[in-house]
Amino acid sequence: MTEPLDLKKTINLPKTDFSQKANLGQNEPARLKKWDEMGLYQRVIEARKGREKFILHDGPPYANADIHIGTALNKILKDFVVKTRSMMGYDAPYVPGYDCHGLPIETLVEKKLAEKGKNKNDLPVATFRRICREHAEHAMDSQTRDFSRLGILGEWQTPYLTMSPEYESSTARLFGKFLERGFVYKGLRPVYWCIHDQTALAEAEVEYREHTSPSVYVKFPLTSDPKSIDESLDGRNVFVVIWTTTPWTLPANLGIAVHPDFDYSAIEAPNGEVYIVASELSKAFAETVGLAEFMELARFKGSKLDRLEAKHPWLDRKSLLMNGEHVTLGGEADAEVELDVRFENKTAAKSGTGCVHTAPGHGADDFHIGKQYGLEIYCPVDNAGRFTGDVEHFAGENIFDANPKIVALLRDNGMLLHSEGYSHRYPHCWRCKNPVIFRATPQWFISMDETTTGEGQGLRAKALEQIKQVKWHPAWGEDRMRNMFKGRPDWCVSRQRFWGVPIPVFYCQGCDEAIADPKIIDHVADIFAKETADAWYARPESELLPEGFKCPKCGSEDFRKETDILDVWFDSGSSCVAVLETRDNLRFPADVYLEGGDQYRGWFNSSLSCGIAAHDEAPYRRIITHGWVVDGEGKKQSKSLGNVTAPQEIINKSGAEILRLWAAAVDYTEDVRCSDEILSRVVDAYRKMRNTLRYTLGNLDQFDPKTDSVSHDEMLEIDRWALVSLTEVSAKVLNGYERYDFQAAYHALYNFCTVTLSARYFDIIKDRLYIMAPKSRERRSAQTALYHIADTLCRLLSPVLVFTSDEAWENLPGREVQSVHIAEFPKTETADNSSLLSRWERIFAIRDEVLRSLEEARNAKQIGSSLEAKVILTADSETTRFLLDYFDQLRYIFIVSQVEVHEGDKLGVEIQKADGQKCERCWNYSVRVGEFEKYPTVCERCIVALSEIEKVAAA
Ligand SMILES: [Zn+2]
Ligand SMILES: [Zn+2]
Ligand SMILES: [Zn+2]
């Protein structure tokens, strides 16, 4: 007989290098380095070679500042999409991009130059652009560092840059494509104009803020014979009264619009003057301007006033009365979308008069009706917002400074009826926050409805058609995009700046003809592809045009370059060709664009136009939108409120993994809350998931799945139940991933880890894993289940917990590939296991009852550990028969030493002290402890285990 074994050493304690403490702050950078060294991204791509493609096209963040929590959420969600599709077996490359041109960098560089006492106008444009380029590169490097730190795999060494030579070349070429298709025209049009930045602004570049403007009621003396309106007005002193909140546009007044179908009244003031205003507004008007009483002399339709003439209130100039359907009586419009196109419809308010001051150079509606009536598109305001020389009294004056002076002039010459401060939502420049104006300038436009060739559908119609083809997540995106396209005016794509892609157009010095020719543009684009668009500024015209090029109109060989650059939204919008079609591993259209809701105005919008110009097709099959990150109370995060959660801080303190898990746990389709408290709950959830992985790995020590696995039929039923539950949860998780519902996947995984595994399965099999002989069928059965659980959990968690799942994977026996990210999702079988699941649901319901009774007994100090207990169950006859089928297992399921089942009326649980002695090895109680000579302190079950262990030791 051999020496008795040391009992403690015969317990199969868990063992793994996957530690309980995550130490993410240190371990994440180490793992990133490892991934970098092994070329993980490339290895994933190689593993998927030849598979179906899945393309998420990255919307380029602006390369200007450090990343914030919103950009982190955006990039993490994109990584979820790419990684889940990759694990589904798609070839899913990720090419990140950066938006490099544009005002923020230009403004910053100007400021830095100013600090050194320099002015950008003193530098050659090419030099200024080089400084901008360097700045963008620098900011980009720091963003790349931050994004990669989040565990996002992709082509970080070779991101696409809107300022790269290939990209700038593609952007120029795409402008040529727009020209070729007849979508481009140059015209004098009122556009949003920032007098501070001295540039035109796109609709997406203005934001509405409260602003107080001077509100004035101004008389325009009627010069046409008033008798033609009504007999009663014969010989009277008649005025048409307008209302405006932009007195500075009065010098540009060329007309007054009235609605042809509205009623207008001629009312007599106590001083004998007669005023024409809309009948519906006459009472409110009289009150506002302080007419104690008034008499209505006549009432007539606005159509009566058509083409009559009034005199400008102080200039020797006529003002034409016109009929316009755009005139309203309904109060200043509230909806910003509406204001976009007609904020200059100044009298469309209750405080108005129904007679609309019209300055065709300063308003969209004014422009349209002015065109219709043949008025000049007159704009006597320069780039810097100063009146030009032909404005009497105010030449050279800043328009906003001139406002009170104009009011004073009107008061002095008796043309002012009333003035007051008027607070309203007014468009401001989103860069410099100053109020913007509407100003007519020569600009390049992309037409929404017409084509210069007169052929084919307009862009708007094509876009509305494409919007129907795209899938929208969430679904409201479709309406939002449709409304954007329904209401948007022609797209002004020219900007009077330097840092961008120049509009590759020449003008003939002989006859001023614009040379806007796709073939010439291709020639210029070839030069850009070699030298960047800086060539436009570095080279003379003769070197940019094909050799010997002559003006097709006058034959001149002397040209000048266009000085405007393209809107940055045109830049980023062209990525659908500049990136998707220039990289071998990508294709047009992309499967998914995923961005914040602001991109309906921005990138989603401009990309759609660009895709249509290039291919008559939307550049995306699906649009996914995420909300904003707000604080714990749902308030906007801002530095001044001190409620900002900085991603860098979270990463340093808790790890990028925590940010990722947070991003998976929230409903990203709405505004997303983030605070220290929320993050601490995420940390807690992380710990639970990590412990789950650790339990499985710890109990797989020395287990080789190839040789030690137990066949399905030989497994214990509860282990088969665990595998069936695993299959169920896998299906749920994969379904969530499929639908881009990461929250559903997260909840399924979290519940599986905490409820199914930790609170049930792991508790029950612990005894078997620790106590049974290492190679016994019972233990191997549990290990077989644990192996599949560990393997599957690593795969399912890997898109979210990129670091942890990979660390766990390294500790998984028999893994087939080096990193979990190279592996694929498990294939879920669809066998019907409902009867197995329902049997176990029944067992767990009874178990819950038993655990409750055990808890009570523990609280009453009747027992200490549950192993000190014997459970006596009473149940109806059917339940009794059901329970007896599981009789051998019941003590392990309840984690007690003994169980008795008796038939009775209904379910009853009684707890008694267990019979016999406590086994020194397994702590279960047994009446047979002491029976065995060699191991007098152990139970009969341990004796079996020990003799097996001895046998193995001897062999
Ligand atoms: Zn501005
Ligand atoms: Zn010419
Ligand atoms: Zn024992």
Tab-separated table of C-alpha atoms in Angstrom, residues 101 124-134 168 498-502 532-534 537 565:
chain	number	residue	atom	x	y	z
A	101	HIS	CA	-8.605	71.616	-45.310
A	124	PRO	CA	3.028	83.684	-50.831
A	125	VAL	CA	-0.137	81.533	-50.827
A	126	ALA	CA	1.966	78.408	-51.343
A	127	THR	CA	3.918	79.193	-48.156
A	128	PHE	CA	0.762	79.838	-46.194
A	129	ARG	CA	-0.646	76.524	-47.418
A	130	ARG	CA	2.532	74.706	-46.392
A	131	ILE	CA	2.122	75.993	-42.830
A	132	CYS	CA	-1.539	74.869	-42.832
A	133	ARG	CA	-0.460	71.461	-44.134
A	134	GLU	CA	2.085	71.054	-41.353
A	168	GLU	CA	-6.858	66.727	-54.032
A	498	PHE	CA	-6.692	79.623	-49.417
A	499	TRP	CA	-6.574	76.321	-47.540
A	500	GLY	CA	-8.500	73.937	-49.731
A	501	VAL	CA	-8.778	72.557	-53.228
A	502	PRO	CA	-8.753	75.450	-55.715
A	532	THR	CA	-0.578	68.544	-54.535
A	533	ALA	CA	-2.959	71.399	-55.241
A	534	ASP	CA	-0.240	73.773	-54.045
A	537	TYR	CA	-0.474	78.683	-56.485
A	565	ILE	CA	-11.413	77.240	-53.323
